[in-house]
Short mmCIF file of N, CA and C in Angstrom, two decimals:
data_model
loop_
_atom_site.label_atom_id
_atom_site.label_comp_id
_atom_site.label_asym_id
_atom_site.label_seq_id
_atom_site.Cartn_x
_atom_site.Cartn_y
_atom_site.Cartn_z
N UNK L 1 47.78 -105.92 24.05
CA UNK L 1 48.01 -106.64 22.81
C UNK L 1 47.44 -105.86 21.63
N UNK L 2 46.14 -105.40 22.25
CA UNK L 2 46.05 -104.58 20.88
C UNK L 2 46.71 -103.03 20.23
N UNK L 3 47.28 -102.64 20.80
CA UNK L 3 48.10 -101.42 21.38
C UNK L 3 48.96 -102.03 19.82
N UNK L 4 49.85 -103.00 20.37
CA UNK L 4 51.12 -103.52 19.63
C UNK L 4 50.65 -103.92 18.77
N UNK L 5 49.26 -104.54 17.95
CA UNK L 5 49.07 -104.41 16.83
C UNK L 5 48.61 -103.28 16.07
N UNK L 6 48.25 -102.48 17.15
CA UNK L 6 48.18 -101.15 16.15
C UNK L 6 49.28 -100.18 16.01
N UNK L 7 50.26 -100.27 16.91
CA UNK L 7 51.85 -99.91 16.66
C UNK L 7 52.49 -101.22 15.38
N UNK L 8 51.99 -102.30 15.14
CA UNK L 8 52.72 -102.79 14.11
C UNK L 8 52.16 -102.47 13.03
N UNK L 9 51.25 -102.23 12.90
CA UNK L 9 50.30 -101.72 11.42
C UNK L 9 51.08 -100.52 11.34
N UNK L 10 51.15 -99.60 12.29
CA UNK L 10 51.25 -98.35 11.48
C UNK L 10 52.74 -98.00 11.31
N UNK L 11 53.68 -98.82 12.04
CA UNK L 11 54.52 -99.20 11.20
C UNK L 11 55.12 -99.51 9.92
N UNK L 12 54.79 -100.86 9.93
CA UNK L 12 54.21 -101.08 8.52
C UNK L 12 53.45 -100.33 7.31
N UNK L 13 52.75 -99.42 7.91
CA UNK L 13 52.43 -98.32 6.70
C UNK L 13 53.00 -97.54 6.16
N UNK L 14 53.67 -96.97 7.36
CA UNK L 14 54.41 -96.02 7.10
C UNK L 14 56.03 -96.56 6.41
N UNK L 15 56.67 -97.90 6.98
CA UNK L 15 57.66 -98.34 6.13
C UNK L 15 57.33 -98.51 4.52
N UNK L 16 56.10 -99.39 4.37
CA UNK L 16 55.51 -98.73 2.99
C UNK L 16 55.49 -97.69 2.07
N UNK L 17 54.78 -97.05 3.23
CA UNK L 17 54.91 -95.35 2.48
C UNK L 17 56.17 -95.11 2.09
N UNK L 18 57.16 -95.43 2.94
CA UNK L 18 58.84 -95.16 2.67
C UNK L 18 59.24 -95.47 1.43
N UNK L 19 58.58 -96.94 0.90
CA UNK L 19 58.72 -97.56 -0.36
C UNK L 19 58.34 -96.65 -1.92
N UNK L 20 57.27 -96.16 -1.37
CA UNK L 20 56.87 -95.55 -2.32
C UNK L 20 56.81 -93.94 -2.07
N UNK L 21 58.06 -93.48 -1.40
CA UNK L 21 58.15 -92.02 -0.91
C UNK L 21 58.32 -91.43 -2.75
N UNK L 22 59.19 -92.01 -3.61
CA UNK L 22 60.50 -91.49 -4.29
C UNK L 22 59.02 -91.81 -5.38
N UNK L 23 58.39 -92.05 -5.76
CA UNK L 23 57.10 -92.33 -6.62
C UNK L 23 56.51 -90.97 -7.03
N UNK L 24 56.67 -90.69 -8.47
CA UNK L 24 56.08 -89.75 -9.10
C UNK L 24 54.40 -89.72 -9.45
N UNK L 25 53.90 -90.80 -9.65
CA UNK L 25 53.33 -91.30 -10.19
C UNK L 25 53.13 -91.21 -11.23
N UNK L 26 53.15 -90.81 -12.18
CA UNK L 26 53.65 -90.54 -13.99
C UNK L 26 53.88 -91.82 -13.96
N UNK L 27 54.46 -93.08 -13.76
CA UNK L 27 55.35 -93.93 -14.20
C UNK L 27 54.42 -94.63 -15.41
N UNK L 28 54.27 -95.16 -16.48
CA UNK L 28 53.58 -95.92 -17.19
C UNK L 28 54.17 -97.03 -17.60
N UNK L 29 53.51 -97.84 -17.89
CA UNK L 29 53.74 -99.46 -18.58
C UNK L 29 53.41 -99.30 -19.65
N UNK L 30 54.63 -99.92 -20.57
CA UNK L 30 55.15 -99.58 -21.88
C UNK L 30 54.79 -101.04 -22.03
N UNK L 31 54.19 -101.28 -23.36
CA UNK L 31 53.82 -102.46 -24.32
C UNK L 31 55.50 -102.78 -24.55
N UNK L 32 55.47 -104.46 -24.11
CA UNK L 32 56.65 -104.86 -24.20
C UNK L 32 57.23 -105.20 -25.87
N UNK L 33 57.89 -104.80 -26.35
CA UNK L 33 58.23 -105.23 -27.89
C UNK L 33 59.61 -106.04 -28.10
N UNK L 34 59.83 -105.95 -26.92
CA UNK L 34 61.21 -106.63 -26.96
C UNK L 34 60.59 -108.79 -26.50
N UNK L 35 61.84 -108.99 -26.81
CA UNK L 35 61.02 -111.08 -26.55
C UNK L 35 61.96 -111.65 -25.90
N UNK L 36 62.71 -110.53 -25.18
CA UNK L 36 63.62 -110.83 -23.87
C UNK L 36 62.74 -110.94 -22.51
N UNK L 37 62.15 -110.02 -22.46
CA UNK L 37 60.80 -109.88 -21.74
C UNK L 37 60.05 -111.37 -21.50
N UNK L 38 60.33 -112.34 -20.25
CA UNK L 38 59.59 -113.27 -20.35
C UNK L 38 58.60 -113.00 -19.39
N UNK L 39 57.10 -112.47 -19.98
CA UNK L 39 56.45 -111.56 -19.06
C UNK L 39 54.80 -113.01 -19.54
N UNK L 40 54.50 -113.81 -18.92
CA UNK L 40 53.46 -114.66 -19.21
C UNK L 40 52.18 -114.29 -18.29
N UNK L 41 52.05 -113.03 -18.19
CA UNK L 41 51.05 -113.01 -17.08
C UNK L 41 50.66 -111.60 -18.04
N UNK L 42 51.19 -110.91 -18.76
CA UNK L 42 51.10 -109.52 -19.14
C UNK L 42 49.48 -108.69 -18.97
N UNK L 43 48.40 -109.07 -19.20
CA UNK L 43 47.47 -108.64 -19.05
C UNK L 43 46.60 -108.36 -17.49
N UNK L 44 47.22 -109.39 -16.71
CA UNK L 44 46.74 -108.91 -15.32
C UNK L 44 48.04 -108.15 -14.55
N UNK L 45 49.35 -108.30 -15.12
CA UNK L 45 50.50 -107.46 -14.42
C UNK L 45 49.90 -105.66 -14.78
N UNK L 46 49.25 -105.90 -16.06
CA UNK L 46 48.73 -104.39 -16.30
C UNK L 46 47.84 -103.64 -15.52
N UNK L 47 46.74 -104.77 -14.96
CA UNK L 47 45.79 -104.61 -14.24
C UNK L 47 46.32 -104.31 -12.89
N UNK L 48 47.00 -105.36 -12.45
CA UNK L 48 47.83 -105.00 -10.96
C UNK L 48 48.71 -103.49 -10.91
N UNK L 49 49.48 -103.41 -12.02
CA UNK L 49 50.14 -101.95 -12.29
C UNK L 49 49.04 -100.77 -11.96
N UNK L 50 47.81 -101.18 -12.23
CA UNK L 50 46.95 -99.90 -12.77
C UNK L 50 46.62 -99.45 -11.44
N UNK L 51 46.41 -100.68 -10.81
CA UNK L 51 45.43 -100.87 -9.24
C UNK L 51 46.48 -100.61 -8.39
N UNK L 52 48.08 -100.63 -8.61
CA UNK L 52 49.07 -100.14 -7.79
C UNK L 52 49.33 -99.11 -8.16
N UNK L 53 49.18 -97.87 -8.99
CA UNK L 53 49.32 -96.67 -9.01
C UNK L 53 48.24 -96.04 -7.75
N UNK L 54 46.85 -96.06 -8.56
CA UNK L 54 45.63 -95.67 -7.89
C UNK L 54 45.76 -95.62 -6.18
N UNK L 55 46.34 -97.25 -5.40
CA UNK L 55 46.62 -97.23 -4.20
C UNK L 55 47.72 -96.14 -3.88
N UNK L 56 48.58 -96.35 -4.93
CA UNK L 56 49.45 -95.17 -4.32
C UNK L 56 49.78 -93.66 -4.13
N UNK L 57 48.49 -93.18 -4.90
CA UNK L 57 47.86 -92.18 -5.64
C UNK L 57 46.71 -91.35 -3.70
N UNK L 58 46.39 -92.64 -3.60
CA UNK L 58 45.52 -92.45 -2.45
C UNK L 58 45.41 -93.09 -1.16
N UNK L 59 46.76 -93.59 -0.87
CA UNK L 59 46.81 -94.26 0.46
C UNK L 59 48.13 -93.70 0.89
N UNK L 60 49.27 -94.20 0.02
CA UNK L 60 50.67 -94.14 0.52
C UNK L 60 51.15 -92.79 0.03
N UNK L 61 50.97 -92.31 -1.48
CA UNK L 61 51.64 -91.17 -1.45
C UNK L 61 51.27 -90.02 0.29
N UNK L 62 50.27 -89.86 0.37
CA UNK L 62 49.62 -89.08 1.63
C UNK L 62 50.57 -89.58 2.43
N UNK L 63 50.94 -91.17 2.77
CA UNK L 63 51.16 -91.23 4.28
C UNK L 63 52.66 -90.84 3.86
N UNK L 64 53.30 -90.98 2.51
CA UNK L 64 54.54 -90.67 2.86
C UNK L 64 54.76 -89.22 2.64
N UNK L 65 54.11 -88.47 2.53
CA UNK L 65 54.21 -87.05 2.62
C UNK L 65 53.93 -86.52 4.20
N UNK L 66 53.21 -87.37 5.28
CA UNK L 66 53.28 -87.26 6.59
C UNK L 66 54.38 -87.41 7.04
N UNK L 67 54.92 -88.41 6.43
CA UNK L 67 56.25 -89.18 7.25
C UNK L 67 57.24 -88.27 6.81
N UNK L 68 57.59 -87.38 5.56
CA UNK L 68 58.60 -86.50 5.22
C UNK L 68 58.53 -85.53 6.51
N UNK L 69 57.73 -85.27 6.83
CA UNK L 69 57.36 -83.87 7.81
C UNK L 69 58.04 -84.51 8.96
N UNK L 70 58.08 -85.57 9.45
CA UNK L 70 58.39 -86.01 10.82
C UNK L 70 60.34 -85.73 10.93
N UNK L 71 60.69 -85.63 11.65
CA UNK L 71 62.11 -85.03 11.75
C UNK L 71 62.87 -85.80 11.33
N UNK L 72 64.04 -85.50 10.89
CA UNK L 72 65.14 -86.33 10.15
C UNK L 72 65.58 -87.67 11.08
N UNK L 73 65.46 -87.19 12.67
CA UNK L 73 66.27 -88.43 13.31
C UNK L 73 64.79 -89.15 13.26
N UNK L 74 63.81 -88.96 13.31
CA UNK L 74 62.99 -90.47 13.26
C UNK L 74 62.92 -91.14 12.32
N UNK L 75 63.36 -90.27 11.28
CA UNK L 75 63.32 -91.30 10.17
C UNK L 75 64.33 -92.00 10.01
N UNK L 76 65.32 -91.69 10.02
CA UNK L 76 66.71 -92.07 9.93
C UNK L 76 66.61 -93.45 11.00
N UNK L 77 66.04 -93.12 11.84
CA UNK L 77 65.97 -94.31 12.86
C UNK L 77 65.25 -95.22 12.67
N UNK L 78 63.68 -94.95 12.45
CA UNK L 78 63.44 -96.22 11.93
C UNK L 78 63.76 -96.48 10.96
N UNK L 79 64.32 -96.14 9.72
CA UNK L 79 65.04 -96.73 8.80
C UNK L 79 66.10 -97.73 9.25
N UNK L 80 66.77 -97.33 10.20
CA UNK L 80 67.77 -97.85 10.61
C UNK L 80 66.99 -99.18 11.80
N UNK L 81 66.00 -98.85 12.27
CA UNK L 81 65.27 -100.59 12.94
C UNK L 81 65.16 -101.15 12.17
N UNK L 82 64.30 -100.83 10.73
CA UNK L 82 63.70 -101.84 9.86
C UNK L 82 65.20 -102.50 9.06
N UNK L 83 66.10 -101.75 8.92
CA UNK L 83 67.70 -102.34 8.30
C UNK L 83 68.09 -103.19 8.96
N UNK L 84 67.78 -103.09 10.76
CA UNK L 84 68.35 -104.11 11.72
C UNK L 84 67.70 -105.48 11.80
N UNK L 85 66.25 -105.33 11.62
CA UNK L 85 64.95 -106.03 11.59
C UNK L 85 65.55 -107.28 10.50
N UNK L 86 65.88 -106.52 9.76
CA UNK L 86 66.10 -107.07 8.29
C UNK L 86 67.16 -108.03 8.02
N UNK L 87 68.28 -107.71 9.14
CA UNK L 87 69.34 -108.53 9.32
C UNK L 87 69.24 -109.99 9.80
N UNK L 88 67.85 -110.49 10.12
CA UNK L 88 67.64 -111.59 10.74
C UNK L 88 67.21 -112.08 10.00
N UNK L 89 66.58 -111.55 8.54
CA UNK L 89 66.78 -112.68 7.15
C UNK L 89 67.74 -112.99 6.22
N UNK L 90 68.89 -111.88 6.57
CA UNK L 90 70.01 -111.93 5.59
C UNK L 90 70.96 -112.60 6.33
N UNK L 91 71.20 -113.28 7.62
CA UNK L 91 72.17 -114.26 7.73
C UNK L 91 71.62 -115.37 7.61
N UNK L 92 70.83 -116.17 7.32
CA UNK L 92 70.43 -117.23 6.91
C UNK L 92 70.80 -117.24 5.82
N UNK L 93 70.52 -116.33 4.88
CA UNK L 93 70.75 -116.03 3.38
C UNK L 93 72.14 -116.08 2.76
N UNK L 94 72.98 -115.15 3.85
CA UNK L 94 74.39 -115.41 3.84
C UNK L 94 75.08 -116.58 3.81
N UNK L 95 74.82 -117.69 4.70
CA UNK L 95 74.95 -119.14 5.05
C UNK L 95 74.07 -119.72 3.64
N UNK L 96 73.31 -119.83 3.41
CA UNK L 96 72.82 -120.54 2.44
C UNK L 96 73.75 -120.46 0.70
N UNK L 97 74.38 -119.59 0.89
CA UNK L 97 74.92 -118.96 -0.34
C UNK L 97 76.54 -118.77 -0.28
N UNK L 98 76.90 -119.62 1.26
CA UNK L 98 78.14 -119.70 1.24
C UNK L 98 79.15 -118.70 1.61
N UNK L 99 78.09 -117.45 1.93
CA UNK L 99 79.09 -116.30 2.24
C UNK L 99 79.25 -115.95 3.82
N UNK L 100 80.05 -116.68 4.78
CA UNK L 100 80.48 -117.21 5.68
C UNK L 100 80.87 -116.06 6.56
N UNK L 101 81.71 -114.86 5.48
CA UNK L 101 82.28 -113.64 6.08
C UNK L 101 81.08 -112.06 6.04
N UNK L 102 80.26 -112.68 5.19
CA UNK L 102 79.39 -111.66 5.37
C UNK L 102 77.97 -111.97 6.12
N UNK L 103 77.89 -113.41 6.42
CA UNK L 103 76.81 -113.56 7.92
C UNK L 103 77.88 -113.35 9.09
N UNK L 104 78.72 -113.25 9.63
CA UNK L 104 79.81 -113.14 10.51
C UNK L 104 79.17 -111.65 10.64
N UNK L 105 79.18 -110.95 9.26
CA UNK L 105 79.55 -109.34 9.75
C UNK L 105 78.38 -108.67 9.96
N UNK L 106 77.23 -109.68 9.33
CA UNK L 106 75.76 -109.12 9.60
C UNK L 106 75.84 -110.15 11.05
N UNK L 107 76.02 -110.82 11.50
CA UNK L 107 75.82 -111.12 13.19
C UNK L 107 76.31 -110.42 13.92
N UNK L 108 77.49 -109.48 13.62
CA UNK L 108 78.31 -108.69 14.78
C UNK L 108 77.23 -107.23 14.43
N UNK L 109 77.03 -107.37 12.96
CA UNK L 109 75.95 -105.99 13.16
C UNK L 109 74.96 -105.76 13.73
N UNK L 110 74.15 -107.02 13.77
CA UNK L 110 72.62 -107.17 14.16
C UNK L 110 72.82 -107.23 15.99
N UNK L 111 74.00 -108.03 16.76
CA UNK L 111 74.40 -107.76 17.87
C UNK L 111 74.36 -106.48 18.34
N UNK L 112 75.57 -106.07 17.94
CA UNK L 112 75.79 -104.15 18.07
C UNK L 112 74.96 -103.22 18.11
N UNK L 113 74.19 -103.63 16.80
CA UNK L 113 72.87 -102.64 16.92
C UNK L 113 71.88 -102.48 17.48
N UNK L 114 71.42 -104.10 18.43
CA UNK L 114 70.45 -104.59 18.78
C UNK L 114 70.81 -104.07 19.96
N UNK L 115 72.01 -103.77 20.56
CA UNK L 115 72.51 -103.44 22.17
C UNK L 115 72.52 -102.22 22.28
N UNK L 116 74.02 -101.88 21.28
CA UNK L 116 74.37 -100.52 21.87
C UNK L 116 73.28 -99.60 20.76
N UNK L 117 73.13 -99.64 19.92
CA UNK L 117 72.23 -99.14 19.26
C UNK L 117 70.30 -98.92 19.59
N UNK L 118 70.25 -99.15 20.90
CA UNK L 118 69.13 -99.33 20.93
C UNK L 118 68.38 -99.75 20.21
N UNK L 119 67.83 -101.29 19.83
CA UNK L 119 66.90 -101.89 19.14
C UNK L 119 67.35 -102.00 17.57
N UNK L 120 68.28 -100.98 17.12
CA UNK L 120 69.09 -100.72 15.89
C UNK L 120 68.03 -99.20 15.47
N UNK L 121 68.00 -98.29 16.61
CA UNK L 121 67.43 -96.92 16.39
C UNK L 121 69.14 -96.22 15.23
N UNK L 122 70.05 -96.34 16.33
CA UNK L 122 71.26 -96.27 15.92
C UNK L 122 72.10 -97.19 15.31
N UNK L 123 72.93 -96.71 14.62
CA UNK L 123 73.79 -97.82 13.51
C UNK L 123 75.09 -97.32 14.11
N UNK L 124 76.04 -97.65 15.03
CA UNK L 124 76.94 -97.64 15.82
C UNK L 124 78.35 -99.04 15.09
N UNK L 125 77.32 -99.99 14.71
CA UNK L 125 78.44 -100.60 14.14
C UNK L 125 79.07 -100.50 12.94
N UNK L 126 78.31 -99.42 12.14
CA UNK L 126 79.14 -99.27 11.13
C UNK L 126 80.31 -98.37 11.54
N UNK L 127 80.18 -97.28 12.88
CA UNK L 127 81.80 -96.83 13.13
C UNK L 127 82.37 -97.64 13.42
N UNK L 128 81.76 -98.68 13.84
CA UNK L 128 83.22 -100.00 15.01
C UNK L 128 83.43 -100.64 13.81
N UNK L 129 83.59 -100.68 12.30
CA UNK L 129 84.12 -101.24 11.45
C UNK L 129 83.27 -102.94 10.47
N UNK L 130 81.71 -102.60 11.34
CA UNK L 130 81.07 -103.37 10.34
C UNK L 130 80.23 -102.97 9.41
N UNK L 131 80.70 -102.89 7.98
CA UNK L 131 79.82 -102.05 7.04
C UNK L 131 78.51 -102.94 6.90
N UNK L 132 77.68 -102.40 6.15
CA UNK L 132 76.29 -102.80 6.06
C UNK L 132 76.58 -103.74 4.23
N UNK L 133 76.67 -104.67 4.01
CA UNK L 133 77.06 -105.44 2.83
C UNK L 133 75.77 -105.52 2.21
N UNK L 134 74.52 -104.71 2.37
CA UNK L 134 73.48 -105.30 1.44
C UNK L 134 72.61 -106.09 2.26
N UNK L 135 71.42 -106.42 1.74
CA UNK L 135 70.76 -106.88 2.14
C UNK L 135 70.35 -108.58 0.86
N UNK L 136 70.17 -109.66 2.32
CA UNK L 136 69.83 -110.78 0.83
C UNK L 136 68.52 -111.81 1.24
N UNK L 137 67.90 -112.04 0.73
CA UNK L 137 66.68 -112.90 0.65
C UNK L 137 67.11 -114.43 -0.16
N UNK L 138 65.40 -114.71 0.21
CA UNK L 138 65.34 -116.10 -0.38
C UNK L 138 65.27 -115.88 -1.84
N UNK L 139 65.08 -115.06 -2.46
CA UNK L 139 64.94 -115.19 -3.62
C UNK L 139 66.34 -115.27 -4.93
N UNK L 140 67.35 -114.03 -3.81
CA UNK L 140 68.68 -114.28 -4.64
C UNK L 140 69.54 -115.95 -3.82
N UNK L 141 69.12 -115.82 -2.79
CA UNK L 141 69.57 -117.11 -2.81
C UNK L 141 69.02 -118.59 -3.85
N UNK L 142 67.90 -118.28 -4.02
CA UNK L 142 67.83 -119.32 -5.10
C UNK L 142 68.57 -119.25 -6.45
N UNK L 143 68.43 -118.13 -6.66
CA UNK L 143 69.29 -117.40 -7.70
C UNK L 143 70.88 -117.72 -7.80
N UNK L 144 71.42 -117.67 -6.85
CA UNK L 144 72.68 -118.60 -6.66
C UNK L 144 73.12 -120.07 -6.64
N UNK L 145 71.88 -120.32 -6.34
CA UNK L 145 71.61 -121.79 -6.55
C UNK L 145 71.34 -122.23 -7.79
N UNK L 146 71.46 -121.34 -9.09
CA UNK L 146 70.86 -121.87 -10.34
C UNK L 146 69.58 -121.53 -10.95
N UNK L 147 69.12 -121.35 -10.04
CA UNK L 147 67.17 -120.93 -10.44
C UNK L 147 67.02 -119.79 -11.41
N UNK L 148 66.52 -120.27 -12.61
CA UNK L 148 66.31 -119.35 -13.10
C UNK L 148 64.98 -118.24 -13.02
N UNK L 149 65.33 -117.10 -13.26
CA UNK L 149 64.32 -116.20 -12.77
C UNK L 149 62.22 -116.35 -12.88
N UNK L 150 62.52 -117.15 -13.98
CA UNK L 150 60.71 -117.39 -14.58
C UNK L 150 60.13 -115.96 -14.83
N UNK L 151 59.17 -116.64 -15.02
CA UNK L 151 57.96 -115.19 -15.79
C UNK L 151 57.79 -113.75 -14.87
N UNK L 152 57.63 -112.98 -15.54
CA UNK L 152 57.55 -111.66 -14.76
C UNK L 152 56.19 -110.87 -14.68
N UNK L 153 56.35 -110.60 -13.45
CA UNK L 153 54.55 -110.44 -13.24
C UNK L 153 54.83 -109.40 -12.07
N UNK L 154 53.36 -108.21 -11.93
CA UNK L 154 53.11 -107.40 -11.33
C UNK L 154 52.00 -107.90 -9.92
N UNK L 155 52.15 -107.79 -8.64
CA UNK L 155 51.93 -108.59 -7.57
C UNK L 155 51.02 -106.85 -7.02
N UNK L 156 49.66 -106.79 -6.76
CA UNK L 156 48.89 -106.57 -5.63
C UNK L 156 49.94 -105.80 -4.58
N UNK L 157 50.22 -104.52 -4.61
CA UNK L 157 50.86 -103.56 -3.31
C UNK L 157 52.07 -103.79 -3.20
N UNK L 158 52.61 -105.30 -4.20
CA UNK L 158 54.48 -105.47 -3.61
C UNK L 158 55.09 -105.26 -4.93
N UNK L 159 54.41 -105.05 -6.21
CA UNK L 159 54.87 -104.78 -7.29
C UNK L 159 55.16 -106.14 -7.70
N UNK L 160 56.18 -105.20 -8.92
CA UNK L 160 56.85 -106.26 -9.58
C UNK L 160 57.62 -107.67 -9.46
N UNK L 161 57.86 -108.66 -9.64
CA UNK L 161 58.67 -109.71 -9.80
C UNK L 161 58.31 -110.51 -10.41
N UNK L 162 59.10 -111.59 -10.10
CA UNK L 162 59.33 -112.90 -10.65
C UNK L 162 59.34 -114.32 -10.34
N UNK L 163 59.00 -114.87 -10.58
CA UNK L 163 58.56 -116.60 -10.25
C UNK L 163 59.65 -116.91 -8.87
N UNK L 164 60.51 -116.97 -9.36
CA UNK L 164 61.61 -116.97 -8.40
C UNK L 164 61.98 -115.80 -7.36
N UNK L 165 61.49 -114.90 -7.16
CA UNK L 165 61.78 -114.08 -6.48
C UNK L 165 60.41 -114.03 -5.79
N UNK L 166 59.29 -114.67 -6.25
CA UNK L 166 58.07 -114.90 -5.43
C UNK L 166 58.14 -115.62 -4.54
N UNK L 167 58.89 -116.64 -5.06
CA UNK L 167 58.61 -117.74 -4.16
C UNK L 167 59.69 -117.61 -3.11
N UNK L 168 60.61 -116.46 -3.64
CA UNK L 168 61.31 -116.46 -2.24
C UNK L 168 60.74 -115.62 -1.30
N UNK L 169 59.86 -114.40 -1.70
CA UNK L 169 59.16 -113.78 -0.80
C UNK L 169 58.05 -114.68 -0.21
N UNK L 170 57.44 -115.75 -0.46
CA UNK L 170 56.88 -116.67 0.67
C UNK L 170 57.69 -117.02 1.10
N UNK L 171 59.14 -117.78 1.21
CA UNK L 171 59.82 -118.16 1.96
C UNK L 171 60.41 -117.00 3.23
N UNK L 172 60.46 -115.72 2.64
CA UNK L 172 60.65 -114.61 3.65
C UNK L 172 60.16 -114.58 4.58
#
């Protein structure tokens, strides 16, 4: 048991790291001047911004510069588990939002991949004719439902969002 939690951590780190492979770190937060911007948190989103560079400066950039080195098919592959992984929140999402033909095509994908794909190492069903339509959460599903987005705020290691897109990541 503990084996598999330390294979899920470092997982997880390293899918992280993935997140923040493409990260320059240069990026800065620009004083908002615009009043489209419904940003009601602005002074600790700055703080969280500051404290999410720094982490990424010294945790993840490193691990994702390990993970570049590792060979194209592992990455490609677990990219391709965590896409499969992922499919078991987007047909709920699909159904919730009415799109009937695209949980159909994420069930024949998440099948396919889960079999002949080993675990979804391989993506086999996109040759047998099921494309990959995106990925959808609780959060655009509320979003379809009317919800409007709310205040925008910088979140502790997951970045950016929004009221509504928070609360769909607890629902995730």
């Amino acid at each position: 048991m503990k084996r598999l939690n330390i294979t899920i951590i470092t997982v997880f780190l390293l899918w992280a790291g993935v997140a923040y492979a493409g990260s320059t770190g240069s990026e800065k937060l620009k004083v908002s001047t615009s009043s489209s911007a419904n940003e009601c948190f602005e002074g600790v989103s700055r703080a969280m911004f500051s404290f999410n560079q720094a982490l990424d400066t010294t945790i993840f950039e490193p691990i994702a510069k390990g993970y570049r080195v590792l060979p194209m098919v592992i990455r490609n592959g677990s990219s391709n588990m965590m896409g499969n992984i992922s499919n078991l929140l987007t047909i709920p999402n699909n159904i919730l939002q009415g799109d009937f033909a695209g949980a159909g095509n994420t069930v024949a994908r998440l099948a396919i991949n889960t079999t002949v794909g080993i675990l979804g190492f391989f993506d086999p069903a996109e040759k047998m004719g099921f494309p990959d339509r995106g990925k959808e959460d609780y959060g655009q599903t509320l979003g379809v439902w009317g919800a409007g987005s709310g205040c925008y705020f910088v979140l502790p290691i997951l970045g950016p969002t929004t009221v509504r897109d928070f609360t769909g990541t607890i629902a995730n």
